[in-house]
Structure formats: C-alpha cells, structure tokens
C-alpha cells in the first residue's frame, strides 16, 4: 500500500518498489497486490498506464463537487484543484474499466459541505467512480472545518438515505457504490469480532522517508510510537506491548456496547489527539457509532429476508464490487 502525503510525488520509488515486490514474489512463489491513494493531480498518461498494467487498487481523494472540493484542496497558489484533476480521473476510469479493478473515491467530510447523497451521486453517477466512501472529520474539534454532534447527525441521515438505495439495489440483485455500508455489511456477514480497531501494528506499519516504522501513516515520525526502522527491523517487544494495552478486553468502557465487534474503541491516532493517549477508546462518538451499526444490522436483515443470495457477495471479495451507479437508476 502506497500512502502519502501525495504518493505520486515519488512515482520513481513506487515503480521501483512494485518491480522489486513482483520479482521477490516470483522467487518465493507468492502473490502480491498493490494499492495507492492519490489526489490525482499527478496522474499523467505514463502513471495511469503503469497503475492499470499492474492492477493497482486506487482510491482518489476527492471531496465532491467543485465548490466543496476546492474549499480545502488547493494548489500552493490558492487555486482549486477540481478542474485540474477531473479530466485525469476520467482518463484513469476509462483506461482501467476493462481491467476490472474498482476505482474508489474517498471523501473527507467537513463542515459546510453539500448533503452526503448529493456528493455521492456526483461522484458515482456523474463522474463514474466504482465505489464512494466517506470519512467524517471528528478529531479536530478546534478547527473551523471540524464536525460537531449536530453535523454528525446530518451525516447519519445522509447515510440512511444511501443505505435505503443500497438495500433497494440489493433486493433487485444489483450492486451499489456506497462503500461504507458495503464494508459494514461484509463485517456483519463474516462475523467479524475485532480485538483491535484496525491493522495498525498488526498487518500494517507506516514507514517514514527516514526509514522509521510507525504504527500507521498517521504516527510516522511521532517518536514515542515508533516500532523500529527498516535497518534493524520491527521492535517486537514494543509492538506486543502496545497491542496488549489496546486489546478490546482492556477497554472497560466498551465491554457492554453492542457495536464493540465493529468499532473496538476507534482510531488510535484520534485517541492520541483527543486524550493524549492512543490506548484509550474514543468515547466522544459512541452514540454515532452505535446508530451507524444499528443501521447496518437493519439493512442486513432486510437483505437477508428479501434476497439472501445477494449476501454471497460478501464471501467473494474484500472490497466493494465494481458497479456503474447512475443517479436516475437509483431508487430514492
């Protein structure tokens, strides 16, 4: 997984690392896959051809329509980036489509943006992304763009609207591009019971430009959360100690919560920012998480009763299936 900053600022390293990984995988008889997150500003023809040829899973950071996107995603000159990236994204989608790997949009939700369904239909229906996922900003409460409880409530209402569309599509045997719900339904279907909230320190580490290993990309160069370096390897003692402290069994406040298997206390970095302790559960959005999990359970029940065959979707893939969602085709 290549994650920035902006990953394509160092395309030379991405290409070298990809080729090295493929060579080593052949030597070891293993398979290897690649994924990348980008803001699309550096998607040249050469880069697009390379990513498509090597079947990269790609997420594009784009925040919706021109007005919403350009509010925070500007060039150093202050000019918005929407008009610059749109033709690049369309070219990526066009070249990638025959190869079948889904291209996702990742939306960072901040204060003052268009309603969630409107943003979704712009990205999935008008632009043509295969999946659209939303990430509300909840860790920066002292900033003007941060979301408060009232904003989170509005976002949940938007999620409910999209969830209704998803269920209607599923009952018809069709796929829908709302990846937040797809991922939650997959966890429910597979009986996921998380001991830790994410793969940080488990299946993934962040690597700084200096070679330091951090819990994840958010903890790169944080010092106290370093888990070794690429020269000496992983500090297994420190890693094991952190994972033991953050196991769900140690988070007493979470023990009686029905959303625990899917949340497991939430993001370490958010806890670090809010509570100055990465091992603490994020109690400030518990009600929101419970409401979201309840919505997912209700959607799962409707699909299980109305079209149980659709649930086989969640046995076949770990990412949202490729879809072509057009606004006029979605049941409101």
mmCIF file of C-alpha atoms in Angstrom:
data_model
loop_
_atom_site.group_PDB
_atom_site.id
_atom_site.type_symbol
_atom_site.label_atom_id
_atom_site.label_comp_id
_atom_site.label_asym_id
_atom_site.label_seq_id
_atom_site.Cartn_x
_atom_site.Cartn_y
_atom_site.Cartn_z
ATOM 1 C CA UNK A 1 0.000 0.000 0.000
ATOM 2 C CA UNK A 2 1.351 3.395 -1.015
ATOM 3 C CA UNK A 3 0.031 6.268 1.067
ATOM 4 C CA UNK A 4 1.183 9.868 1.488
ATOM 5 C CA UNK A 5 1.191 12.821 1.682
ATOM 6 C CA UNK A 6 0.776 12.619 -2.032
ATOM 7 C CA UNK A 7 2.146 9.280 -3.176
ATOM 8 C CA UNK A 8 2.759 10.240 -6.801
ATOM 9 C CA UNK A 9 5.281 12.891 -5.809
ATOM 10 C CA UNK A 10 7.616 9.900 -5.577
ATOM 11 C CA UNK A 11 6.475 7.812 -8.530
ATOM 12 C CA UNK A 12 10.043 6.666 -9.154
ATOM 13 C CA UNK A 13 10.063 4.874 -5.805
ATOM 14 C CA UNK A 14 6.585 3.428 -6.365
ATOM 15 C CA UNK A 15 7.698 1.931 -9.669
ATOM 16 C CA UNK A 16 10.930 0.547 -8.194
ATOM 17 C CA UNK A 17 9.157 -0.920 -5.152
ATOM 18 C CA UNK A 18 6.479 -2.501 -7.336
ATOM 19 C CA UNK A 19 9.002 -4.125 -9.640
ATOM 20 C CA UNK A 20 11.070 -5.350 -6.682
ATOM 21 C CA UNK A 21 7.993 -6.817 -4.966
ATOM 22 C CA UNK A 22 6.968 -8.635 -8.152
ATOM 23 C CA UNK A 23 10.450 -10.070 -8.573
ATOM 24 C CA UNK A 24 10.578 -11.293 -4.975
ATOM 25 C CA UNK A 25 7.068 -12.734 -5.169
ATOM 26 C CA UNK A 26 8.068 -14.801 -8.198
ATOM 27 C CA UNK A 27 11.162 -16.068 -6.388
ATOM 28 C CA UNK A 28 9.116 -17.061 -3.341
ATOM 29 C CA UNK A 29 6.097 -18.389 -5.212
ATOM 30 C CA UNK A 30 3.839 -15.814 -3.580
ATOM 31 C CA UNK A 31 1.262 -13.402 -4.936
ATOM 32 C CA UNK A 32 1.394 -9.681 -4.295
ATOM 33 C CA UNK A 33 -1.095 -6.894 -4.879
ATOM 34 C CA UNK A 34 -0.768 -3.132 -4.815
ATOM 35 C CA UNK A 35 -2.929 -0.235 -3.714
ATOM 36 C CA UNK A 36 -2.474 3.507 -3.745
ATOM 37 C CA UNK A 37 -4.221 6.656 -2.582
ATOM 38 C CA UNK A 38 -3.750 9.828 -4.609
ATOM 39 C CA UNK A 39 -5.201 13.307 -5.014
ATOM 40 C CA UNK A 40 -4.991 12.766 -8.812
ATOM 41 C CA UNK A 41 -3.029 15.943 -9.553
ATOM 42 C CA UNK A 42 -0.070 13.934 -10.895
ATOM 43 C CA UNK A 43 -1.981 11.311 -12.888
ATOM 44 C CA UNK A 44 -0.108 11.550 -16.187
ATOM 45 C CA UNK A 45 -0.606 9.089 -19.049
ATOM 46 C CA UNK A 46 2.594 7.307 -18.010
ATOM 47 C CA UNK A 47 1.454 6.947 -14.412
ATOM 48 C CA UNK A 48 -2.044 5.809 -15.380
ATOM 49 C CA UNK A 49 -0.689 3.164 -17.759
ATOM 50 C CA UNK A 50 1.644 1.826 -15.063
ATOM 51 C CA UNK A 51 -1.085 1.647 -12.405
ATOM 52 C CA UNK A 52 -3.534 -0.064 -14.745
ATOM 53 C CA UNK A 53 -0.923 -2.511 -16.058
ATOM 54 C CA UNK A 54 -0.027 -3.581 -12.515
ATOM 55 C CA UNK A 55 -3.675 -3.744 -11.420
ATOM 56 C CA UNK A 56 -3.404 -1.248 -8.597
ATOM 57 C CA UNK A 57 -6.363 -0.758 -6.328
ATOM 58 C CA UNK A 58 -6.759 3.017 -6.379
ATOM 59 C CA UNK A 59 -8.514 5.467 -4.094
ATOM 60 C CA UNK A 60 -8.790 9.079 -5.188
ATOM 61 C CA UNK A 61 -9.134 11.776 -2.544
ATOM 62 C CA UNK A 62 -11.909 13.998 -3.864
ATOM 63 C CA UNK A 63 -14.444 15.832 -1.743
ATOM 64 C CA UNK A 64 -17.396 16.135 -4.091
ATOM 65 C CA UNK A 65 -18.378 18.934 -6.436
ATOM 66 C CA UNK A 66 -16.101 21.800 -7.463
ATOM 67 C CA UNK A 67 -17.194 24.084 -4.620
ATOM 68 C CA UNK A 68 -16.715 21.506 -1.865
ATOM 69 C CA UNK A 69 -13.505 20.054 -3.253
ATOM 70 C CA UNK A 70 -11.818 23.400 -3.859
ATOM 71 C CA UNK A 71 -12.619 24.622 -0.356
ATOM 72 C CA UNK A 72 -9.684 22.692 1.130
ATOM 73 C CA UNK A 73 -7.836 21.042 -1.767
ATOM 74 C CA UNK A 74 -5.937 23.868 -3.397
ATOM 75 C CA UNK A 75 -2.579 24.315 -5.072
ATOM 76 C CA UNK A 76 0.117 26.448 -3.422
ATOM 77 C CA UNK A 77 -1.204 29.401 -5.435
ATOM 78 C CA UNK A 78 -4.573 29.069 -3.708
ATOM 79 C CA UNK A 79 -6.288 27.917 -6.890
ATOM 80 C CA UNK A 80 -8.647 24.971 -6.535
ATOM 81 C CA UNK A 81 -7.640 21.598 -7.969
ATOM 82 C CA UNK A 82 -11.031 20.238 -9.111
ATOM 83 C CA UNK A 83 -10.784 21.368 -12.734
ATOM 84 C CA UNK A 84 -7.227 20.049 -12.969
ATOM 85 C CA UNK A 85 -7.964 16.573 -11.652
ATOM 86 C CA UNK A 86 -11.333 15.854 -13.286
ATOM 87 C CA UNK A 87 -10.001 15.030 -16.794
ATOM 88 C CA UNK A 88 -7.219 12.943 -15.236
ATOM 89 C CA UNK A 89 -9.740 10.969 -13.200
ATOM 90 C CA UNK A 90 -11.949 10.381 -16.233
ATOM 91 C CA UNK A 91 -8.952 9.080 -18.192
ATOM 92 C CA UNK A 92 -7.999 6.768 -15.316
ATOM 93 C CA UNK A 93 -11.535 5.381 -15.107
ATOM 94 C CA UNK A 94 -11.717 4.884 -18.871
ATOM 95 C CA UNK A 95 -8.390 3.052 -19.126
ATOM 96 C CA UNK A 96 -8.986 0.976 -16.016
ATOM 97 C CA UNK A 97 -12.529 -0.175 -16.768
ATOM 98 C CA UNK A 98 -11.607 -3.181 -18.979
ATOM 99 C CA UNK A 99 -9.272 -4.476 -16.269
ATOM 100 C CA UNK A 100 -11.920 -4.780 -13.584
ATOM 101 C CA UNK A 101 -10.168 -3.321 -10.526
ATOM 102 C CA UNK A 102 -12.514 -0.878 -8.785
ATOM 103 C CA UNK A 103 -11.527 2.769 -8.527
ATOM 104 C CA UNK A 104 -12.796 4.374 -5.343
ATOM 105 C CA UNK A 105 -13.456 7.938 -4.259
ATOM 106 C CA UNK A 106 -12.580 8.878 -0.699
ATOM 107 C CA UNK A 107 -14.475 11.900 0.600
ATOM 108 C CA UNK A 108 -13.292 13.799 3.659
ATOM 109 C CA UNK A 109 -16.440 15.255 5.208
ATOM 110 C CA UNK A 110 -16.038 18.685 6.783
ATOM 111 C CA UNK A 111 -18.392 21.417 7.942
ATOM 112 C CA UNK A 112 -20.443 23.220 5.300
ATOM 113 C CA UNK A 113 -20.379 20.600 2.552
ATOM 114 C CA UNK A 114 -23.254 19.519 0.314
ATOM 115 C CA UNK A 115 -25.546 16.758 1.629
ATOM 116 C CA UNK A 116 -23.963 13.306 1.549
ATOM 117 C CA UNK A 117 -26.363 11.837 -1.066
ATOM 118 C CA UNK A 118 -25.711 14.763 -3.413
ATOM 119 C CA UNK A 119 -21.957 14.248 -3.120
ATOM 120 C CA UNK A 120 -22.340 10.509 -3.632
ATOM 121 C CA UNK A 121 -24.374 10.857 -6.820
ATOM 122 C CA UNK A 122 -21.966 13.400 -8.234
ATOM 123 C CA UNK A 123 -19.013 11.054 -7.739
ATOM 124 C CA UNK A 124 -20.628 7.718 -8.564
ATOM 125 C CA UNK A 125 -23.239 8.795 -11.081
ATOM 126 C CA UNK A 126 -21.789 11.801 -12.871
ATOM 127 C CA UNK A 127 -18.066 11.015 -12.706
ATOM 128 C CA UNK A 128 -18.319 7.228 -12.597
ATOM 129 C CA UNK A 129 -16.371 6.050 -9.546
ATOM 130 C CA UNK A 130 -16.895 2.370 -8.769
ATOM 131 C CA UNK A 131 -17.182 2.994 -5.040
ATOM 132 C CA UNK A 132 -17.538 6.045 -2.816
ATOM 133 C CA UNK A 133 -16.544 6.142 0.842
ATOM 134 C CA UNK A 134 -16.956 8.945 3.365
ATOM 135 C CA UNK A 135 -14.653 9.847 6.260
ATOM 136 C CA UNK A 136 -16.080 12.437 8.688
ATOM 137 C CA UNK A 137 -13.519 14.681 10.402
ATOM 138 C CA UNK A 138 -14.047 14.163 14.139
ATOM 139 C CA UNK A 139 -10.572 14.622 15.618
ATOM 140 C CA UNK A 140 -10.029 18.351 15.031
ATOM 141 C CA UNK A 141 -12.797 19.954 17.067
ATOM 142 C CA UNK A 142 -10.896 23.228 17.487
ATOM 143 C CA UNK A 143 -10.786 23.888 13.731
ATOM 144 C CA UNK A 144 -13.486 25.707 11.773
ATOM 145 C CA UNK A 145 -13.919 22.772 9.392
ATOM 146 C CA UNK A 146 -14.453 20.224 12.175
ATOM 147 C CA UNK A 147 -17.781 18.455 12.586
ATOM 148 C CA UNK A 148 -19.805 18.748 15.767
ATOM 149 C CA UNK A 149 -22.517 16.438 17.077
ATOM 150 C CA UNK A 150 -25.203 18.203 15.048
ATOM 151 C CA UNK A 151 -23.212 17.810 11.854
ATOM 152 C CA UNK A 152 -22.653 14.115 12.543
ATOM 153 C CA UNK A 153 -26.390 13.709 12.928
ATOM 154 C CA UNK A 154 -26.950 15.227 9.490
ATOM 155 C CA UNK A 155 -24.304 12.951 8.016
ATOM 156 C CA UNK A 156 -26.026 9.927 9.535
ATOM 157 C CA UNK A 157 -29.301 10.991 7.902
ATOM 158 C CA UNK A 158 -27.467 11.123 4.573
ATOM 159 C CA UNK A 159 -26.017 7.682 5.227
ATOM 160 C CA UNK A 160 -29.539 6.414 5.926
ATOM 161 C CA UNK A 161 -30.707 7.715 2.545
ATOM 162 C CA UNK A 162 -27.843 5.960 0.759
ATOM 163 C CA UNK A 163 -28.415 2.821 2.816
ATOM 164 C CA UNK A 164 -32.003 2.766 1.576
ATOM 165 C CA UNK A 165 -30.743 2.966 -2.002
ATOM 166 C CA UNK A 166 -28.231 0.202 -1.305
ATOM 167 C CA UNK A 167 -30.892 -2.129 0.099
ATOM 168 C CA UNK A 168 -33.284 -1.467 -2.793
ATOM 169 C CA UNK A 169 -30.491 -2.251 -5.244
ATOM 170 C CA UNK A 170 -29.551 -5.405 -3.331
ATOM 171 C CA UNK A 171 -33.147 -6.630 -3.378
ATOM 172 C CA UNK A 172 -33.023 -6.310 -7.169
ATOM 173 C CA UNK A 173 -29.734 -8.202 -7.226
ATOM 174 C CA UNK A 174 -27.752 -5.094 -8.167
ATOM 175 C CA UNK A 175 -24.640 -3.572 -6.633
ATOM 176 C CA UNK A 176 -24.462 -0.086 -5.165
ATOM 177 C CA UNK A 177 -21.342 2.043 -4.751
ATOM 178 C CA UNK A 178 -21.798 3.125 -1.102
ATOM 179 C CA UNK A 179 -18.654 1.504 0.280
ATOM 180 C CA UNK A 180 -19.144 2.457 3.952
ATOM 181 C CA UNK A 181 -22.238 0.282 4.132
ATOM 182 C CA UNK A 182 -20.753 -2.437 1.934
ATOM 183 C CA UNK A 183 -17.810 -2.776 4.302
ATOM 184 C CA UNK A 184 -20.044 -2.855 7.385
ATOM 185 C CA UNK A 185 -22.364 -5.469 5.864
ATOM 186 C CA UNK A 186 -19.361 -7.600 4.975
ATOM 187 C CA UNK A 187 -18.136 -7.474 8.578
ATOM 188 C CA UNK A 188 -21.594 -8.445 9.830
ATOM 189 C CA UNK A 189 -21.906 -11.279 7.317
ATOM 190 C CA UNK A 190 -18.463 -12.688 8.092
ATOM 191 C CA UNK A 191 -18.973 -12.444 11.845
ATOM 192 C CA UNK A 192 -16.044 -10.102 12.344
ATOM 193 C CA UNK A 193 -15.241 -9.521 16.021
ATOM 194 C CA UNK A 194 -12.352 -7.087 16.237
ATOM 195 C CA UNK A 195 -9.855 -7.345 19.062
ATOM 196 C CA UNK A 196 -8.236 -4.160 17.725
ATOM 197 C CA UNK A 197 -9.861 -1.335 15.732
ATOM 198 C CA UNK A 198 -7.610 -1.564 12.676
ATOM 199 C CA UNK A 199 -4.491 -3.197 11.274
ATOM 200 C CA UNK A 200 -2.039 -0.674 12.750
ATOM 201 C CA UNK A 201 0.823 -2.652 14.273
ATOM 202 C CA UNK A 202 -0.784 -5.896 13.099
ATOM 203 C CA UNK A 203 -0.916 -6.169 9.321
ATOM 204 C CA UNK A 204 0.467 -2.752 8.506
ATOM 205 C CA UNK A 205 3.046 -0.217 9.593
ATOM 206 C CA UNK A 206 3.834 3.274 8.398
ATOM 207 C CA UNK A 207 7.303 3.955 7.010
ATOM 208 C CA UNK A 208 8.787 7.448 7.100
ATOM 209 C CA UNK A 209 11.110 8.876 4.478
ATOM 210 C CA UNK A 210 13.914 8.306 7.007
ATOM 211 C CA UNK A 211 13.024 4.629 7.394
ATOM 212 C CA UNK A 212 11.321 4.812 10.784
ATOM 213 C CA UNK A 213 8.474 2.347 11.348
ATOM 214 C CA UNK A 214 5.342 3.792 12.936
ATOM 215 C CA UNK A 215 2.005 2.301 13.924
ATOM 216 C CA UNK A 216 0.461 3.662 10.731
ATOM 217 C CA UNK A 217 0.821 6.613 8.376
ATOM 218 C CA UNK A 218 -0.639 8.955 10.996
ATOM 219 C CA UNK A 219 2.056 8.052 13.514
ATOM 220 C CA UNK A 220 5.011 8.334 11.150
ATOM 221 C CA UNK A 221 7.793 10.351 12.818
ATOM 222 C CA UNK A 222 5.821 10.640 16.070
ATOM 223 C CA UNK A 223 8.784 9.307 18.049
ATOM 224 C CA UNK A 224 7.075 7.712 21.037
ATOM 225 C CA UNK A 225 5.023 5.435 18.767
ATOM 226 C CA UNK A 226 7.955 4.247 16.652
ATOM 227 C CA UNK A 227 8.179 0.472 16.314
ATOM 228 C CA UNK A 228 11.641 0.138 14.828
ATOM 229 C CA UNK A 229 13.206 1.005 11.498
ATOM 230 C CA UNK A 230 13.892 -0.621 8.157
ATOM 231 C CA UNK A 231 17.543 -1.288 9.037
ATOM 232 C CA UNK A 232 17.034 -3.059 12.372
ATOM 233 C CA UNK A 233 13.511 -4.330 11.777
ATOM 234 C CA UNK A 234 10.408 -4.278 13.956
ATOM 235 C CA UNK A 235 10.760 -3.799 17.700
ATOM 236 C CA UNK A 236 8.639 -6.833 18.571
ATOM 237 C CA UNK A 237 8.674 -6.183 22.304
ATOM 238 C CA UNK A 238 7.335 -2.657 21.896
ATOM 239 C CA UNK A 239 4.791 -3.775 19.300
ATOM 240 C CA UNK A 240 3.498 -6.597 21.506
ATOM 241 C CA UNK A 241 3.265 -4.267 24.493
ATOM 242 C CA UNK A 242 1.186 -1.753 22.540
ATOM 243 C CA UNK A 243 -1.157 -4.401 21.127
ATOM 244 C CA UNK A 244 -1.671 -5.861 24.596
ATOM 245 C CA UNK A 245 -2.591 -2.440 26.001
ATOM 246 C CA UNK A 246 -5.032 -1.717 23.171
ATOM 247 C CA UNK A 247 -6.793 -5.101 23.123
ATOM 248 C CA UNK A 248 -10.549 -4.645 23.441
ATOM 249 C CA UNK A 249 -10.512 -6.590 26.714
ATOM 250 C CA UNK A 250 -8.612 -3.674 28.288
ATOM 251 C CA UNK A 251 -11.192 -1.070 27.214
ATOM 252 C CA UNK A 252 -13.665 -1.405 30.052
ATOM 253 C CA UNK A 253 -15.993 1.295 28.710
ATOM 254 C CA UNK A 254 -16.553 -0.802 25.572
ATOM 255 C CA UNK A 255 -17.440 -4.117 27.202
ATOM 256 C CA UNK A 256 -21.225 -3.742 27.176
ATOM 257 C CA UNK A 257 -21.501 -1.975 23.808
ATOM 258 C CA UNK A 258 -23.180 -3.928 21.001
ATOM 259 C CA UNK A 259 -21.075 -2.065 18.412
ATOM 260 C CA UNK A 260 -17.840 -3.270 20.019
ATOM 261 C CA UNK A 261 -17.097 -6.018 17.430
ATOM 262 C CA UNK A 262 -17.037 -3.455 14.615
ATOM 263 C CA UNK A 263 -15.513 -0.478 16.440
ATOM 264 C CA UNK A 264 -13.167 -1.853 19.104
ATOM 265 C CA UNK A 265 -12.629 1.610 20.509
ATOM 266 C CA UNK A 266 -11.833 3.506 17.320
ATOM 267 C CA UNK A 267 -8.762 5.153 15.817
ATOM 268 C CA UNK A 268 -5.558 5.180 17.890
ATOM 269 C CA UNK A 269 -4.433 8.492 16.462
ATOM 270 C CA UNK A 270 -7.736 10.176 17.188
ATOM 271 C CA UNK A 271 -7.447 8.984 20.795
ATOM 272 C CA UNK A 272 -3.891 10.312 20.881
ATOM 273 C CA UNK A 273 -5.052 13.733 19.650
ATOM 274 C CA UNK A 274 -8.123 13.971 21.891
ATOM 275 C CA UNK A 275 -6.938 12.248 25.059
ATOM 276 C CA UNK A 276 -3.135 12.303 24.683
ATOM 277 C CA UNK A 277 -3.281 8.509 24.975
ATOM 278 C CA UNK A 278 -3.501 6.249 21.930
ATOM 279 C CA UNK A 279 -4.652 3.312 24.054
ATOM 280 C CA UNK A 280 -7.911 4.984 25.139
ATOM 281 C CA UNK A 281 -11.267 4.289 23.433
ATOM 282 C CA UNK A 282 -12.838 7.193 21.548
ATOM 283 C CA UNK A 283 -15.882 7.821 23.694
ATOM 284 C CA UNK A 284 -16.855 11.106 22.042
ATOM 285 C CA UNK A 285 -18.656 9.456 19.109
ATOM 286 C CA UNK A 286 -20.045 6.288 20.708
ATOM 287 C CA UNK A 287 -23.680 7.185 20.052
ATOM 288 C CA UNK A 288 -22.919 7.852 16.401
ATOM 289 C CA UNK A 289 -21.124 4.516 16.012
ATOM 290 C CA UNK A 290 -23.988 2.678 17.692
ATOM 291 C CA UNK A 291 -26.540 4.371 15.422
ATOM 292 C CA UNK A 292 -24.468 3.517 12.335
ATOM 293 C CA UNK A 293 -24.048 -0.109 13.431
ATOM 294 C CA UNK A 294 -27.780 -0.378 14.135
ATOM 295 C CA UNK A 295 -28.477 0.919 10.624
ATOM 296 C CA UNK A 296 -26.146 -1.706 9.175
ATOM 297 C CA UNK A 297 -27.841 -4.501 11.111
ATOM 298 C CA UNK A 298 -31.272 -3.400 9.906
ATOM 299 C CA UNK A 299 -30.056 -3.271 6.303
ATOM 300 C CA UNK A 300 -28.520 -6.719 6.623
ATOM 301 C CA UNK A 301 -31.792 -8.105 7.967
ATOM 302 C CA UNK A 302 -33.799 -6.640 5.076
ATOM 303 C CA UNK A 303 -31.425 -8.119 2.504
ATOM 304 C CA UNK A 304 -31.302 -11.486 4.284
ATOM 305 C CA UNK A 305 -35.103 -11.682 4.192
ATOM 306 C CA UNK A 306 -35.661 -10.223 0.720
ATOM 307 C CA UNK A 307 -32.745 -11.556 -1.336
ATOM 308 C CA UNK A 308 -30.423 -13.802 0.702
ATOM 309 C CA UNK A 309 -28.478 -14.813 -2.411
ATOM 310 C CA UNK A 310 -27.067 -11.283 -2.562
ATOM 311 C CA UNK A 311 -25.196 -11.932 0.670
ATOM 312 C CA UNK A 312 -22.884 -14.265 -1.257
ATOM 313 C CA UNK A 313 -21.304 -11.013 -2.465
ATOM 314 C CA UNK A 314 -19.619 -10.748 0.919
ATOM 315 C CA UNK A 315 -17.991 -14.166 0.594
ATOM 316 C CA UNK A 316 -16.315 -13.292 -2.688
ATOM 317 C CA UNK A 317 -14.448 -10.017 -2.223
ATOM 318 C CA UNK A 318 -12.768 -7.844 0.373
ATOM 319 C CA UNK A 319 -13.569 -4.627 -1.471
ATOM 320 C CA UNK A 320 -16.774 -3.195 -2.928
ATOM 321 C CA UNK A 321 -17.621 -4.892 -6.231
ATOM 322 C CA UNK A 322 -17.394 -2.940 -9.427
ATOM 323 C CA UNK A 323 -20.591 -1.039 -10.121
ATOM 324 C CA UNK A 324 -21.942 1.527 -12.512
ATOM 325 C CA UNK A 325 -24.245 3.719 -10.453
ATOM 326 C CA UNK A 326 -26.235 6.340 -12.327
ATOM 327 C CA UNK A 327 -28.381 8.733 -10.329
ATOM 328 C CA UNK A 328 -31.523 8.175 -12.381
ATOM 329 C CA UNK A 329 -31.272 4.413 -11.900
ATOM 330 C CA UNK A 330 -31.176 4.542 -8.111
ATOM 331 C CA UNK A 331 -34.394 4.218 -6.191
ATOM 332 C CA UNK A 332 -34.753 7.278 -3.939
#
